[in-house]
Amino acid sequence: MGTVSGMGERAIIASITEAFGSGTASEASHPKAGAGGADGVAQVLSRVVVANGDDAAVVAANARMVFTMDTSVEGQDFMLTWPSGAKTDARLLGFKCAAQNLSDINAMGARTRYLLVSLSFPGDIEETWPAEFAAGMRQACDELGAQSAELIGGDVSAAESVAVSITAIGELGADSTPLVRSAAQPGDKVYVAGRVPGTSGSALNELLAPHADADSAAEAELQRVLAAHFMPAPPLAVGPALAAREHRIASIDTSDGLVCDATRIAQASNVAVALDEAAINSFAARLAESWRLSEQEARHNVLYGGEDFNLLFTLPAEAETPSVDGVAIRRIGTVEQLSQPEATSGEEPGAYIAGRRLDETLGFDHYSSA
C-alpha cells in the first residue's frame, strides 16, 4: 500500500470529501433525536451555497449559529500505538474527534450542521488514512444523530506527527434558548445524561497499561477498550430538547470529568453543586464490575475520568425530569447556595460530597503539571 506522500494534496482532499459524503438526512426521524425532533424540524435541508472546493465555503444562514473548535494532538491527546499494544486506526480517531465537537454543540442546546477539519500528518502515513479518518467522522454523525452535518471545508498539511482540529457549527431551534454554564440557581436539581461516568477514563487506563498477553481473547478485550475510549456516545437529542423547554437550565458536557465540569457550572453560577453520594456509589459499582476495578479506583474514575462527553445539566426544582428515548438521564445532586447554614457544601463555588469540596484539578487539563 502506498503513502500519502505519493498522492498530492488535491487527491488527499478529494479522498476526504468523498469518504465523508453528503449530510442531508433528516435528524428528526433518527431514533436518537427524539420524537419529531426537539425543535420541530421534520427535514433538514442543505443551505450550502458554495461547497467544499473553493477558497471558502458559503452557507445561507437564517438561524442563530453556535460555533466550537477542538484540537487533538498525537502524544498529548491520543497515541497511535498504546503501551497496551492497542493501535488507534484512522476511523476510530475520526469518530472521536467528530463526537467531541458534536458534544460541545449539544451542550449549548443546538444541532450540528457544518464541520470543517484541519489534518496534519507525516508523509509516510498510509494513503487510505485520510479517507478512513473522514469515514470515522461520518460514522459518528450518522450513529449519534447528526446525519445532516456537512463537511464544508478544511485543510491538510505535512507534519512529524498527527494533529487534528475540527470546527463545528450548529444551529439553535427557532424557539430555543442557548444553554449556558451560568444559569444554575440554589434549589435546582442536577442531572447527567449519557453513559456511566468514568467509562472513557477506565478505558484510557487500560490503554496505558502494558499487556503481556497476545492471544485472541486479549485482542478482543483491547478492541472493547478502544471502542469505549474512542467511540463515546454524547446524547445529542438531549441538548436541543432542553433548549426548547421554557426553563432556566445550566449545561456543560463532561469532557474533563464530572467534578471538573460540575465545578465549572458552580463557578460560573456562583453556587455549590452538591453531588449525591448514593448516585456516585451506584455509578462506581457498575464501573467496578465492567472494568474489574476496586471500589476506590471506580469511584475515582466516576468523579474525575474525562472524555465521556455526557451532558451535565441543572433544572429548577419544579421541573419534571426530561425523558429522551434511548438515553439514560439520572439525577445526581442539588444546587446549593454558598454559606447556607443547612447546606452540605461550603463557602467556595465548586462540587461537594457530604460537605467536602472535591478537587477539580484532578480532572483533565492540557497544561496541568500533575
One Martini backbone bead per residue (centre of mass of N, CA, C, O) as a GRO file, in nm:
protein
  370
    1MET     BB    1   0.097   0.035   0.020
    2GLY     BB    2   0.071   0.354   0.006
    3THR     BB    3   0.128   0.699   0.044
    4VAL     BB    4   0.059   1.036   0.075
    5SER     BB    5   0.316   1.139  -0.081
    6GLY     BB    6   0.188   1.009  -0.363
    7MET     BB    7  -0.080   1.198  -0.400
    8GLY     BB    8  -0.143   1.471  -0.298
    9GLU     BB    9  -0.347   1.719  -0.194
   10ARG     BB   10  -0.590   1.690  -0.384
   11ALA     BB   11  -0.639   1.383  -0.339
   12ILE     BB   12  -0.679   1.394  -0.037
   13ILE     BB   13  -0.925   1.581  -0.032
   14ALA     BB   14  -1.102   1.403  -0.212
   15SER     BB   15  -1.106   1.157  -0.019
   16ILE     BB   16  -1.244   1.301   0.215
   17THR     BB   17  -1.502   1.398   0.075
   18GLU     BB   18  -1.599   1.118  -0.019
   19ALA     BB   19  -1.604   0.973   0.260
   20PHE     BB   20  -1.811   1.161   0.399
   21GLY     BB   21  -2.005   1.305   0.231
   22SER     BB   22  -2.329   1.366   0.271
   23GLY     BB   23  -2.570   1.583   0.482
   24THR     BB   24  -2.937   1.538   0.438
   25ALA     BB   25  -3.064   1.406   0.662
   26SER     BB   26  -3.287   1.330   0.896
   27GLU     BB   27  -3.298   1.391   1.244
   28ALA     BB   28  -3.592   1.361   1.347
   29SER     BB   29  -3.597   1.040   1.258
   30HIS     BB   30  -3.400   0.972   1.459
   31PRO     BB   31  -3.382   0.775   1.739
   32LYS     BB   32  -3.187   1.004   1.896
   33ALA     BB   33  -3.383   1.274   1.848
   34GLY     BB   34  -3.661   1.223   1.890
   35ALA     BB   35  -3.976   1.314   1.868
   36GLY     BB   36  -3.968   1.526   1.591
   37GLY     BB   37  -3.783   1.689   1.731
   38ALA     BB   38  -3.703   1.952   1.935
   39ASP     BB   39  -3.759   2.188   1.691
   40GLY     BB   40  -3.967   2.066   1.464
   41VAL     BB   41  -3.791   1.930   1.250
   42ALA     BB   42  -3.845   1.721   0.969
   43GLN     BB   43  -3.627   1.859   0.764
   44VAL     BB   44  -3.288   1.876   0.663
   45LEU     BB   45  -3.151   2.123   0.463
   46SER     BB   46  -2.937   2.242   0.254
   47ARG     BB   47  -2.733   2.573   0.276
   48VAL     BB   48  -2.521   2.540   0.060
   49VAL     BB   49  -2.371   2.747  -0.179
   50VAL     BB   50  -2.058   2.689  -0.123
   51ALA     BB   51  -1.857   2.437  -0.147
   52ASN     BB   52  -1.625   2.230  -0.138
   53GLY     BB   53  -1.328   2.385  -0.334
   54ASP     BB   54  -1.293   2.653  -0.239
   55ASP     BB   55  -1.161   2.894  -0.038
   56ALA     BB   56  -1.466   2.898   0.060
   57ALA     BB   57  -1.753   2.878   0.230
   58VAL     BB   58  -2.117   2.897   0.169
   59VAL     BB   59  -2.392   3.004   0.374
   60ALA     BB   60  -2.743   3.010   0.451
   61ALA     BB   61  -2.827   3.200   0.722
   62ASN     BB   62  -3.141   3.170   0.951
   63ALA     BB   63  -2.984   3.140   1.228
   64ARG     BB   64  -2.858   3.064   1.523
   65MET     BB   65  -2.518   3.033   1.586
   66VAL     BB   66  -2.279   2.766   1.669
   67PHE     BB   67  -1.941   2.758   1.799
   68THR     BB   68  -1.661   2.524   1.761
   69MET     BB   69  -1.338   2.386   1.894
   70ASP     BB   70  -1.100   2.113   1.835
   71THR     BB   71  -0.792   1.961   1.959
   72SER     BB   72  -0.571   1.690   1.842
   73VAL     BB   73  -0.269   1.534   1.975
   74GLU     BB   74  -0.012   1.352   1.938
   75GLY     BB   75   0.083   1.256   2.275
   76GLN     BB   76  -0.158   1.417   2.427
   77ASP     BB   77  -0.456   1.282   2.329
   78PHE     BB   78  -0.301   1.049   2.169
   79MET     BB   79  -0.233   0.721   2.031
   80LEU     BB   80  -0.137   0.493   1.789
   81THR     BB   81   0.047   0.347   2.011
   82TRP     BB   82   0.007   0.159   2.289
   83PRO     BB   83   0.125   0.004   2.571
   84SER     BB   84  -0.090  -0.235   2.525
   85GLY     BB   85  -0.091  -0.251   2.182
   86ALA     BB   86  -0.286  -0.069   2.085
   87LYS     BB   87  -0.455   0.065   1.791
   88THR     BB   88  -0.513   0.367   1.621
   89ASP     BB   89  -0.731   0.424   1.395
   90ALA     BB   90  -0.869   0.648   1.182
   91ARG     BB   91  -1.168   0.596   1.243
   92LEU     BB   92  -1.160   0.630   1.547
   93LEU     BB   93  -1.049   0.918   1.548
   94GLY     BB   94  -1.277   1.046   1.382
   95PHE     BB   95  -1.503   0.984   1.575
   96LYS     BB   96  -1.401   1.138   1.825
   97CYS     BB   97  -1.352   1.419   1.701
   98ALA     BB   98  -1.647   1.459   1.627
   99ALA     BB   99  -1.795   1.400   1.898
  100GLN     BB  100  -1.671   1.639   2.067
  101ASN     BB  101  -1.813   1.855   1.891
  102LEU     BB  102  -2.106   1.765   1.909
  103SER     BB  103  -2.113   1.800   2.220
  104ASP     BB  104  -2.079   2.108   2.236
  105ILE     BB  105  -2.334   2.179   2.080
  106ASN     BB  106  -2.528   2.028   2.268
  107ALA     BB  107  -2.458   2.199   2.532
  108MET     BB  108  -2.612   2.457   2.381
  109GLY     BB  109  -2.882   2.334   2.223
  110ALA     BB  110  -2.776   2.221   1.949
  111ARG     BB  111  -2.723   2.155   1.599
  112THR     BB  112  -2.527   2.008   1.374
  113ARG     BB  113  -2.427   2.125   1.034
  114TYR     BB  114  -2.107   2.194   1.040
  115LEU     BB  115  -1.775   2.109   0.907
  116LEU     BB  116  -1.424   2.151   0.991
  117VAL     BB  117  -1.095   2.024   0.875
  118SER     BB  118  -0.767   1.974   1.022
  119LEU     BB  119  -0.482   1.800   0.878
  120SER     BB  120  -0.196   1.638   1.026
  121PHE     BB  121   0.077   1.449   0.862
  122PRO     BB  122   0.274   1.220   0.760
  123GLY     BB  123   0.401   1.102   0.453
  124ASP     BB  124   0.406   0.779   0.561
  125ILE     BB  125   0.122   0.750   0.556
  126GLU     BB  126  -0.139   0.598   0.462
  127GLU     BB  127  -0.348   0.666   0.191
  128THR     BB  128  -0.620   0.581   0.359
  129TRP     BB  129  -0.631   0.759   0.616
  130PRO     BB  130  -0.802   1.015   0.548
  131ALA     BB  131  -1.060   0.859   0.462
  132GLU     BB  132  -1.098   0.705   0.730
  133PHE     BB  133  -1.135   0.950   0.904
  134ALA     BB  134  -1.388   1.058   0.756
  135ALA     BB  135  -1.556   0.801   0.805
  136GLY     BB  136  -1.561   0.838   1.114
  137MET     BB  137  -1.713   1.102   1.114
  138ARG     BB  138  -1.964   0.997   0.970
  139GLN     BB  139  -2.034   0.778   1.174
  140ALA     BB  140  -2.087   0.965   1.410
  141CYS     BB  141  -2.316   1.127   1.284
  142ASP     BB  142  -2.505   0.884   1.223
  143GLU     BB  143  -2.510   0.736   1.514
  144LEU     BB  144  -2.574   1.010   1.700
  145GLY     BB  145  -2.770   1.230   1.525
  146ALA     BB  146  -2.592   1.401   1.266
  147GLN     BB  147  -2.665   1.360   0.948
  148SER     BB  148  -2.672   1.675   0.843
  149ALA     BB  149  -2.385   1.698   0.847
  150GLU     BB  150  -2.135   1.907   0.689
  151LEU     BB  151  -1.853   1.913   0.484
  152ILE     BB  152  -1.706   2.248   0.399
  153GLY     BB  153  -1.397   2.210   0.503
  154GLY     BB  154  -1.027   2.280   0.505
  155ASP     BB  155  -0.710   2.105   0.582
  156VAL     BB  156  -0.370   2.018   0.483
  157SER     BB  157  -0.064   1.878   0.639
  158ALA     BB  158   0.258   1.849   0.710
  159ALA     BB  159   0.400   1.625   0.966
  160GLU     BB  160   0.546   1.443   1.232
  161SER     BB  161   0.247   1.438   1.333
  162VAL     BB  162  -0.068   1.405   1.455
  163ALA     BB  163  -0.328   1.651   1.374
  164VAL     BB  164  -0.646   1.790   1.499
  165SER     BB  165  -0.900   2.017   1.362
  166ILE     BB  166  -1.235   2.108   1.465
  167THR     BB  167  -1.519   2.268   1.326
  168ALA     BB  168  -1.834   2.354   1.464
  169ILE     BB  169  -2.173   2.414   1.337
  170GLY     BB  170  -2.467   2.541   1.475
  171GLU     BB  171  -2.827   2.524   1.550
  172LEU     BB  172  -3.094   2.687   1.666
  173GLY     BB  173  -3.392   2.688   1.753
  174ALA     BB  174  -3.639   2.917   1.720
  175ASP     BB  175  -3.741   2.852   2.046
  176SER     BB  176  -3.458   2.860   2.163
  177THR     BB  177  -3.222   2.839   2.436
  178PRO     BB  178  -2.927   2.888   2.535
  179LEU     BB  179  -2.690   2.699   2.690
  180VAL     BB  180  -2.542   2.758   3.013
  181ARG     BB  181  -2.336   2.771   3.302
  182SER     BB  182  -2.483   3.041   3.459
  183ALA     BB  183  -2.799   2.921   3.541
  184ALA     BB  184  -2.763   2.835   3.823
  185GLN     BB  185  -2.965   2.759   4.119
  186PRO     BB  186  -3.085   2.734   4.406
  187GLY     BB  187  -3.256   2.408   4.405
  188ASP     BB  188  -3.153   2.267   4.186
  189LYS     BB  189  -3.126   2.007   3.969
  190VAL     BB  190  -2.901   1.733   3.899
  191TYR     BB  191  -2.776   1.605   3.584
  192VAL     BB  192  -2.711   1.304   3.382
  193ALA     BB  193  -2.636   1.230   3.036
  194GLY     BB  194  -2.567   0.892   2.963
  195ARG     BB  195  -2.315   0.729   3.050
  196VAL     BB  196  -2.103   0.603   3.259
  197PRO     BB  197  -1.906   0.752   3.453
  198GLY     BB  198  -1.564   0.660   3.358
  199THR     BB  199  -1.535   0.491   3.100
  200SER     BB  200  -1.304   0.632   2.944
  201GLY     BB  201  -1.096   0.636   3.178
  202SER     BB  202  -1.079   0.328   3.209
  203ALA     BB  203  -0.980   0.275   2.921
  204LEU     BB  204  -0.725   0.447   2.932
  205ASN     BB  205  -0.581   0.281   3.149
  206GLU     BB  206  -0.562   0.028   2.968
  207LEU     BB  207  -0.395   0.157   2.736
  208LEU     BB  208  -0.148   0.236   2.943
  209ALA     BB  209  -0.123  -0.071   2.995
  210PRO     BB  210   0.069  -0.325   2.984
  211HIS     BB  211   0.054  -0.621   2.774
  212ALA     BB  212   0.139  -0.963   2.761
  213ASP     BB  213  -0.085  -1.052   2.600
  214ALA     BB  214  -0.162  -1.214   2.248
  215ASP     BB  215  -0.433  -1.318   2.226
  216SER     BB  216  -0.758  -1.318   2.122
  217ALA     BB  217  -0.878  -1.219   2.390
  218ALA     BB  218  -0.695  -0.972   2.421
  219GLU     BB  219  -0.777  -0.839   2.154
  220ALA     BB  220  -1.079  -0.809   2.217
  221GLU     BB  221  -1.036  -0.628   2.464
  222LEU     BB  222  -0.895  -0.394   2.315
  223GLN     BB  223  -1.139  -0.328   2.136
  224ARG     BB  224  -1.323  -0.248   2.370
  225VAL     BB  225  -1.145  -0.022   2.477
  226LEU     BB  226  -1.131   0.154   2.226
  227ALA     BB  227  -1.437   0.203   2.203
  228ALA     BB  228  -1.477   0.337   2.485
  229HIS     BB  229  -1.282   0.583   2.407
  230PHE     BB  230  -1.348   0.645   2.075
  231MET     BB  231  -1.686   0.582   2.123
  232PRO     BB  232  -1.877   0.791   2.210
  233ALA     BB  233  -2.224   0.903   2.350
  234PRO     BB  234  -2.354   1.170   2.293
  235PRO     BB  235  -2.668   1.326   2.381
  236LEU     BB  236  -2.801   1.494   2.113
  237ALA     BB  237  -3.113   1.519   2.206
  238VAL     BB  238  -3.099   1.681   2.479
  239GLY     BB  239  -3.015   1.970   2.429
  240PRO     BB  240  -3.252   2.062   2.241
  241ALA     BB  241  -3.475   1.981   2.441
  242LEU     BB  242  -3.393   2.184   2.661
  243ALA     BB  243  -3.394   2.449   2.486
  244ALA     BB  244  -3.718   2.418   2.437
  245ARG     BB  245  -3.759   2.491   2.713
  246GLU     BB  246  -3.923   2.683   2.985
  247HIS     BB  247  -3.621   2.701   3.120
  248ARG     BB  248  -3.370   2.719   3.350
  249ILE     BB  249  -3.041   2.621   3.216
  250ALA     BB  250  -2.763   2.433   3.290
  251SER     BB  251  -2.460   2.352   3.085
  252ILE     BB  252  -2.239   2.059   3.020
  253ASP     BB  253  -1.976   1.883   2.915
  254THR     BB  254  -1.783   1.578   3.002
  255SER     BB  255  -1.460   1.616   2.916
  256ASP     BB  256  -1.302   1.648   3.228
  257GLY     BB  257  -1.518   1.568   3.429
  258LEU     BB  258  -1.748   1.581   3.672
  259VAL     BB  259  -1.610   1.776   3.872
  260CYS     BB  260  -1.492   1.984   3.680
  261ASP     BB  261  -1.773   2.058   3.539
  262ALA     BB  262  -1.932   2.125   3.795
  263THR     BB  263  -1.743   2.356   3.877
  264ARG     BB  264  -1.803   2.538   3.633
  265ILE     BB  265  -2.092   2.587   3.705
  266ALA     BB  266  -2.045   2.698   3.991
  267GLN     BB  267  -1.864   2.939   3.908
  268ALA     BB  268  -2.058   3.072   3.697
  269SER     BB  269  -2.307   3.075   3.932
  270ASN     BB  270  -2.229   3.096   4.234
  271VAL     BB  271  -2.217   2.791   4.349
  272ALA     BB  272  -2.319   2.472   4.468
  273VAL     BB  273  -2.243   2.125   4.402
  274ALA     BB  274  -2.433   1.859   4.529
  275LEU     BB  275  -2.347   1.541   4.546
  276ASP     BB  276  -2.469   1.219   4.535
  277GLU     BB  277  -2.348   0.946   4.688
  278ALA     BB  278  -2.534   0.722   4.581
  279ALA     BB  279  -2.492   0.781   4.280
  280ILE     BB  280  -2.187   0.744   4.275
  281ASN     BB  281  -2.185   0.451   4.386
  282SER     BB  282  -2.350   0.329   4.157
  283PHE     BB  283  -2.151   0.387   3.935
  284ALA     BB  284  -1.905   0.245   4.064
  285ALA     BB  285  -2.023  -0.040   4.064
  286ARG     BB  286  -2.051  -0.064   3.756
  287LEU     BB  287  -1.755  -0.005   3.687
  288ALA     BB  288  -1.620  -0.231   3.850
  289GLU     BB  289  -1.752  -0.461   3.688
  290SER     BB  290  -1.663  -0.380   3.391
  291TRP     BB  291  -1.330  -0.318   3.492
  292ARG     BB  292  -1.208  -0.450   3.740
  293LEU     BB  293  -1.242  -0.271   4.006
  294SER     BB  294  -1.205  -0.096   4.260
  295GLU     BB  295  -1.381   0.111   4.449
  296GLN     BB  296  -1.175   0.344   4.440
  297GLU     BB  297  -1.121   0.350   4.135
  298ALA     BB  298  -1.412   0.389   4.041
  299ARG     BB  299  -1.472   0.653   4.190
  300HIS     BB  300  -1.252   0.819   4.057
  301ASN     BB  301  -1.355   0.786   3.763
  302VAL     BB  302  -1.632   0.910   3.800
  303LEU     BB  303  -1.521   1.196   3.898
  304TYR     BB  304  -1.239   1.227   3.686
  305GLY     BB  305  -1.316   1.115   3.427
  306GLY     BB  306  -1.281   1.168   3.092
  307GLU     BB  307  -1.445   1.167   2.780
  308ASP     BB  308  -1.768   1.108   2.776
  309PHE     BB  309  -1.977   1.332   2.680
  310ASN     BB  310  -2.178   1.418   2.862
  311LEU     BB  311  -2.470   1.565   3.017
  312LEU     BB  312  -2.463   1.845   3.229
  313PHE     BB  313  -2.748   1.949   3.435
  314THR     BB  314  -3.002   2.189   3.517
  315LEU     BB  315  -3.306   2.220   3.721
  316PRO     BB  316  -3.571   2.314   3.840
  317ALA     BB  317  -3.749   2.179   4.095
  318GLU     BB  318  -4.036   2.178   3.925
  319ALA     BB  319  -3.915   2.015   3.713
  320GLU     BB  320  -3.919   1.771   3.499
  321THR     BB  321  -3.790   1.489   3.404
  322PRO     BB  322  -3.641   1.408   3.138
  323SER     BB  323  -3.728   1.234   2.819
  324VAL     BB  324  -3.522   1.010   2.618
  325ASP     BB  325  -3.482   0.800   2.389
  326GLY     BB  326  -3.205   0.595   2.478
  327VAL     BB  327  -3.154   0.777   2.746
  328ALA     BB  328  -2.972   0.827   3.029
  329ILE     BB  329  -3.127   0.989   3.316
  330ARG     BB  330  -2.970   1.131   3.611
  331ARG     BB  331  -2.981   1.206   3.933
  332ILE     BB  332  -2.689   1.374   4.128
  333GLY     BB  333  -2.819   1.650   4.257
  334THR     BB  334  -2.764   1.984   4.411
  335VAL     BB  335  -2.821   2.318   4.436
  336GLU     BB  336  -2.634   2.557   4.635
  337GLN     BB  337  -2.589   2.786   4.863
  338LEU     BB  338  -2.367   2.980   4.987
  339SER     BB  339  -2.343   2.956   5.332
  340GLN     BB  340  -2.565   2.771   5.407
  341PRO     BB  341  -2.649   2.634   5.699
  342GLU     BB  342  -2.803   2.360   5.570
  343ALA     BB  343  -2.574   2.297   5.403
  344THR     BB  344  -2.323   2.067   5.257
  345SER     BB  345  -2.161   2.303   5.184
  346GLY     BB  346  -1.975   2.585   5.120
  347GLU     BB  347  -1.808   2.901   5.030
  348GLU     BB  348  -1.717   2.763   4.761
  349PRO     BB  349  -1.718   2.717   4.446
  350GLY     BB  350  -1.839   2.381   4.372
  351ALA     BB  351  -1.783   2.044   4.441
  352TYR     BB  352  -1.979   1.817   4.652
  353ILE     BB  353  -1.946   1.579   4.936
  354ALA     BB  354  -2.058   1.592   5.239
  355GLY     BB  355  -1.900   1.890   5.257
  356ARG     BB  356  -1.678   1.810   5.046
  357ARG     BB  357  -1.444   1.937   4.856
  358LEU     BB  358  -1.362   1.891   4.527
  359ASP     BB  359  -1.087   1.830   4.313
  360GLU     BB  360  -1.066   1.961   3.993
  361THR     BB  361  -0.754   1.904   3.921
  362LEU     BB  362  -0.805   1.587   3.864
  363GLY     BB  363  -0.874   1.663   3.607
  364PHE     BB  364  -0.848   1.761   3.292
  365ASP     BB  365  -0.529   1.920   3.174
  366HIS     BB  366  -0.308   2.024   2.943
  367TYR     BB  367  -0.132   2.215   3.177
  368SER     BB  368  -0.078   2.013   3.380
  369SER     BB  369   0.166   1.891   3.627
  370ALA     BB  370   0.025   1.611   3.725
   0.00000   0.00000   0.00000
